[in-house]
Coordinates of N, CA and C in Angstrom, one line a residue:
M1 N 0.8 -0.9 0.0 CA -0.2 0.0 0.1 C 0.8 0.9 -0.3
R2 N 0.8 2.2 -0.6 CA 1.2 3.1 -0.9 C 1.0 4.6 0.3
N3 N 2.0 5.5 0.9 CA 2.0 6.0 1.9 C 0.8 7.0 1.0
M4 N 0.0 7.4 2.0 CA -1.5 8.6 1.7 C -1.1 9.1 2.7
H5 N -1.7 10.8 2.5 CA -2.2 11.8 3.4 C -3.4 11.1 3.8
P6 N -4.2 11.1 5.0 CA -5.2 10.9 5.9 C -6.2 10.9 5.4
A7 N -6.6 12.4 4.7 CA -7.9 12.8 4.3 C -8.2 11.8 3.0
D8 N -7.0 11.4 2.1 CA -6.6 10.5 0.9 C -7.6 9.4 1.5
E9 N -6.9 8.7 2.4 CA -7.1 7.5 3.1 C -8.8 7.3 3.7
L10 N -9.2 8.2 4.3 CA -10.3 8.6 4.5 C -11.3 8.7 3.6
A11 N -11.1 9.2 2.0 CA -11.9 9.1 1.6 C -12.1 7.8 0.4
M12 N -10.9 7.1 0.6 CA -10.9 6.0 -0.2 C -11.6 5.1 0.6
I13 N -11.8 4.7 2.4 CA -12.4 4.1 3.4 C -13.8 4.1 2.9
R14 N -14.1 5.5 3.1 CA -15.5 5.5 3.1 C -16.0 5.2 1.3
T15 N -15.1 5.2 0.4 CA -16.0 4.6 -0.4 C -16.2 3.3 -1.0
D16 N -14.8 2.8 -0.1 CA -15.0 0.8 0.3 C -16.5 0.8 1.1
I17 N -16.3 1.6 2.3 CA -17.8 1.5 2.9 C -19.1 1.5 2.1
R18 N -19.2 2.6 1.1 CA -20.3 2.7 0.5 C -20.5 1.5 -0.5
R19 N -19.4 1.2 -1.0 CA -19.4 0.2 -1.7 C -19.7 -1.1 -1.1
L20 N -19.5 -1.4 -0.3 CA -20.0 -2.2 0.6 C -21.4 -2.6 1.5
R21 N -21.8 -1.1 1.7 CA -23.2 -0.6 1.9 C -24.5 -1.4 0.9
E22 N -23.6 -0.6 0.0 CA -24.5 -1.0 -1.4 C -24.7 -2.6 -1.6
R23 N -23.4 -3.8 -1.3 CA -23.7 -5.2 -1.5 C -24.6 -5.9 -0.5
E24 N -24.0 -5.0 0.6 CA -25.6 -5.3 1.7 C -26.4 -5.4 1.6
D25 N -27.1 -4.3 1.1 CA -28.0 -3.9 1.1 C -28.8 -4.7 -0.3
Y26 N -28.5 -5.5 -0.8 CA -28.5 -6.5 -2.6 C -29.2 -7.1 -1.9
L27 N -27.9 -8.2 -0.9 CA -28.0 -9.0 -0.5 C -28.9 -9.3 0.9
R28 N -29.2 -8.3 1.2 CA -30.9 -8.3 1.9 C -31.7 -8.4 1.4
K29 N -32.5 -7.3 0.5 CA -32.9 -7.2 -0.6 C -33.2 -9.0 -0.8
G30 N -32.3 -9.7 -1.0 CA -32.3 -11.0 -1.4 C -32.6 -11.7 -0.7
F31 N -32.2 -11.6 0.3 CA -32.8 -12.6 1.4 C -34.2 -12.8 1.8
L32 N -34.7 -11.3 1.9 CA -36.1 -10.5 2.6 C -37.0 -11.4 1.4
S33 N -36.6 -11.0 0.3 CA -37.7 -11.5 -0.8 C -37.4 -13.0 -1.3
L34 N -36.5 -13.9 -0.8 CA -36.5 -15.6 -0.7 C -35.8 -15.8 -2.0
R35 N -35.1 -14.5 -3.0 CA -34.6 -14.9 -4.5 C -33.1 -15.6 -3.7
L36 N -32.6 -15.6 -3.0 CA -31.4 -16.2 -2.3 C -31.3 -16.9 -1.6
Q37 N -30.7 -18.0 -1.7 CA -30.2 -19.2 -0.6 C -29.8 -18.4 0.4
T38 N -30.1 -19.0 1.4 CA -29.9 -18.9 2.8 C -28.7 -19.3 3.5
Q39 N -28.5 -20.7 3.0 CA -27.8 -21.6 3.4 C -26.6 -21.5 2.7
G40 N -25.3 -21.0 3.3 CA -24.3 -21.0 2.8 C -22.9 -21.6 3.3
V41 N -22.1 -21.9 3.0 CA -21.1 -22.7 3.5 C -20.3 -22.7 4.9
D42 N -20.4 -21.4 5.1 CA -19.6 -21.3 7.0 C -20.9 -19.9 6.8
A43 N -22.0 -19.9 6.8 CA -23.1 -18.7 7.0 C -24.2 -19.5 6.7
V44 N -25.2 -18.7 7.8 CA -26.7 -19.0 7.2 C -27.5 -17.7 7.7
A45 N -28.4 -17.3 6.7 CA -29.1 -16.0 6.4 C -30.5 -16.5 7.0
T46 N -30.5 -15.7 8.6 CA -32.6 -16.0 8.9 C -32.9 -14.8 8.8
V47 N -34.2 -14.6 8.1 CA -34.8 -13.2 8.1 C -35.9 -13.5 9.6
K48 N -35.5 -12.4 10.4 CA -36.2 -12.5 11.7 C -37.4 -11.1 11.6
I49 N -38.6 -11.4 12.4 CA -39.1 -10.3 12.5 C -38.9 -9.4 14.0
V50 N -38.7 -8.2 14.1 CA -38.8 -7.5 15.2 C -39.6 -6.8 15.2
K51 N -40.3 -6.7 16.0 CA -41.2 -4.9 16.4 C -41.1 -4.4 17.7
N52 N -41.0 -3.2 17.5 CA -40.7 -1.8 18.4 C -41.9 -1.2 18.4
R53 N -41.6 -0.4 19.8 CA -42.7 0.7 19.7 C -42.4 2.0 19.2
R54 N -42.8 3.0 18.6 CA -42.1 3.9 18.7 C -42.9 5.3 18.5
L55 N -42.9 6.5 19.2 CA -43.6 7.4 19.4 C -44.2 8.5 17.7
C56 N -45.9 8.7 17.6 CA -45.9 9.6 16.4 C -45.9 10.4 16.6
Q57 N -44.6 11.6 16.8 CA -44.9 12.9 17.1 C -46.1 13.3 15.7
H58 N -45.7 13.0 14.7 CA -46.9 14.0 14.0 C -48.5 14.1 14.6
K59 N -48.7 13.0 15.8 CA -49.9 12.9 16.1 C -50.4 13.6 17.5
L60 N -49.2 14.6 17.9 CA -48.8 15.3 19.1 C -49.7 16.1 18.8
P61 N -50.4 16.8 19.9 CA -51.0 18.2 20.2 C -49.6 19.5 20.0
A62 N -50.1 20.3 19.0 CA -48.8 21.0 18.9 C -48.3 21.9 20.2
H63 N -49.1 22.4 21.2 CA -48.9 22.7 22.8 C -47.7 22.1 22.9
L64 N -47.3 20.6 22.9 CA -46.7 19.4 22.9 C -45.3 20.1 22.0
L65 N -45.5 20.1 20.9 CA -44.5 20.2 19.6 C -43.9 21.2 19.7
D66 N -44.2 22.7 20.6 CA -44.2 24.0 21.0 C -43.5 24.3 21.9
D67 N -43.6 23.3 23.0 CA -42.7 23.6 24.4 C -41.3 23.5 24.6
P68 N -40.5 24.2 24.4 CA -39.1 24.4 24.2 C -38.5 23.1 25.6
D69 N -39.5 23.1 26.5 CA -38.8 21.9 27.6 C -38.6 20.8 26.7
L70 N -39.2 20.2 26.2 CA -39.5 19.0 25.8 C -38.8 18.6 24.4
W71 N -37.7 19.6 24.6 CA -36.5 19.3 23.4 C -35.5 19.9 23.7
E72 N -34.4 19.3 23.3 CA -33.1 19.9 23.5 C -32.1 20.0 22.2
T73 N -31.5 19.9 21.9 CA -30.5 20.6 21.0 C -29.6 19.1 21.3
Q74 N -29.1 18.7 20.3 CA -28.2 17.4 19.9 C -26.5 18.4 19.3
V75 N -25.3 18.5 19.6 CA -24.2 18.4 18.8 C -24.0 17.1 18.4
I76 N -23.3 16.9 16.8 CA -22.8 16.5 16.7 C -21.0 16.5 15.4
R77 N -20.1 16.3 16.1 CA -18.9 16.6 15.0 C -19.2 15.6 14.2
H78 N -18.9 15.8 13.0 CA -18.5 14.9 11.4 C -17.6 15.6 10.7
V79 N -16.7 14.9 10.3 CA -15.9 15.0 9.1 C -16.3 14.6 7.8
H80 N -16.1 15.8 7.3 CA -16.6 15.8 5.5 C -15.9 16.0 4.9
I81 N -15.6 14.9 3.9 CA -14.7 14.6 2.9 C -15.1 15.1 1.6
D82 N -14.6 16.4 0.9 CA -14.8 16.4 -0.6 C -13.3 16.2 -0.8
E83 N -13.7 16.0 -2.7 CA -12.3 15.9 -3.9 C -11.9 16.9 -3.7
V84 N -10.6 16.9 -3.9 CA -10.2 18.3 -4.5 C -9.8 18.0 -6.0
R85 N -10.1 19.6 -6.8 CA -10.4 19.6 -8.2 C -9.4 20.1 -8.3
H86 N -8.2 19.0 -8.9 CA -7.2 19.9 -9.3 C -7.3 20.3 -11.0
P87 N -6.2 21.2 -11.2 CA -6.2 22.2 -12.9 C -5.5 20.7 -13.8
A88 N -5.1 19.6 -13.3 CA -4.5 19.0 -14.3 C -5.8 17.9 -14.2
A89 N -5.4 17.2 -15.3 CA -6.6 15.7 -15.4 C -6.2 14.6 -13.9
H90 N -7.1 14.3 -13.8 CA -7.2 13.3 -12.3 C -6.5 12.0 -12.6
I91 N -5.1 11.6 -11.7 CA -4.3 10.3 -12.2 C -5.1 9.2 -11.3
P92 N -5.4 8.8 -12.1 CA -6.0 7.3 -10.7 C -4.8 6.6 -10.4
M93 N -5.6 6.1 -9.1 CA -4.7 5.4 -8.3 C -3.8 4.3 -8.7
W94 N -4.7 3.6 -9.4 CA -3.8 2.5 -10.3 C -2.4 2.9 -11.3
A95 N -2.2 4.3 -11.6 CA -1.4 4.9 -12.4 C -0.6 5.0 -11.6
D96 N -0.5 5.3 -10.4 CA 0.8 5.4 -9.5 C 1.3 4.4 -9.2
Q97 N 0.8 3.2 -9.1 CA 1.3 2.0 -8.8 C 2.1 1.1 -10.5
M98 N 1.5 2.1 -11.3 CA 1.9 1.5 -12.7 C 3.3 1.9 -13.4
A99 N 3.9 3.2 -12.6 CA 4.8 3.7 -12.7 C 6.4 3.3 -12.1
T100 N 5.9 2.1 -11.2 CA 7.2 1.6 -11.1 C 6.7 0.2 -12.0
C101 N 6.5 -0.1 -12.6 CA 6.5 -1.1 -13.8 C 7.2 -0.4 -15.1
D102 N 7.9 -1.9 -15.6 CA 8.5 -1.9 -16.9 C 7.3 -2.2 -17.5
L103 N 7.0 -1.2 -19.2 CA 6.2 -1.5 -20.0 C 6.9 -2.8 -21.4
I104 N 6.3 -3.5 -21.7 CA 7.3 -4.5 -22.5 C 6.0 -4.3 -23.8
E105 N 6.1 -3.8 -25.1 CA 5.0 -4.1 -26.2 C 6.1 -5.1 -27.3
P106 N 5.2 -5.6 -27.8 CA 5.7 -6.2 -28.6 C 6.3 -5.7 -30.0
T107 N 7.5 -6.3 -30.4 CA 7.8 -5.3 -31.6 C 7.2 -5.9 -33.0

């Protein structure tokens, strides 16, 4: 693995996580719809039904929703990553790895 800036590494990790979440979503939907087999070599996927209670805020009277004593502000620190736009063309990560290779073409 090449030495990279921590911001670039975090961006790469988040790209991997996004790809893995998309794959997880595809598999989850396949198990829920019974399109995929649930028995694997090392694991079994089991579909379970879980029930929980939640408050329906939209059904509460307005005087409760407007009461500041019933609300609290939560502050979360979040690290956001933006891709740097270089004036030159973006060089793919694999191109940097190929720079250490010799290219031999048939004559």
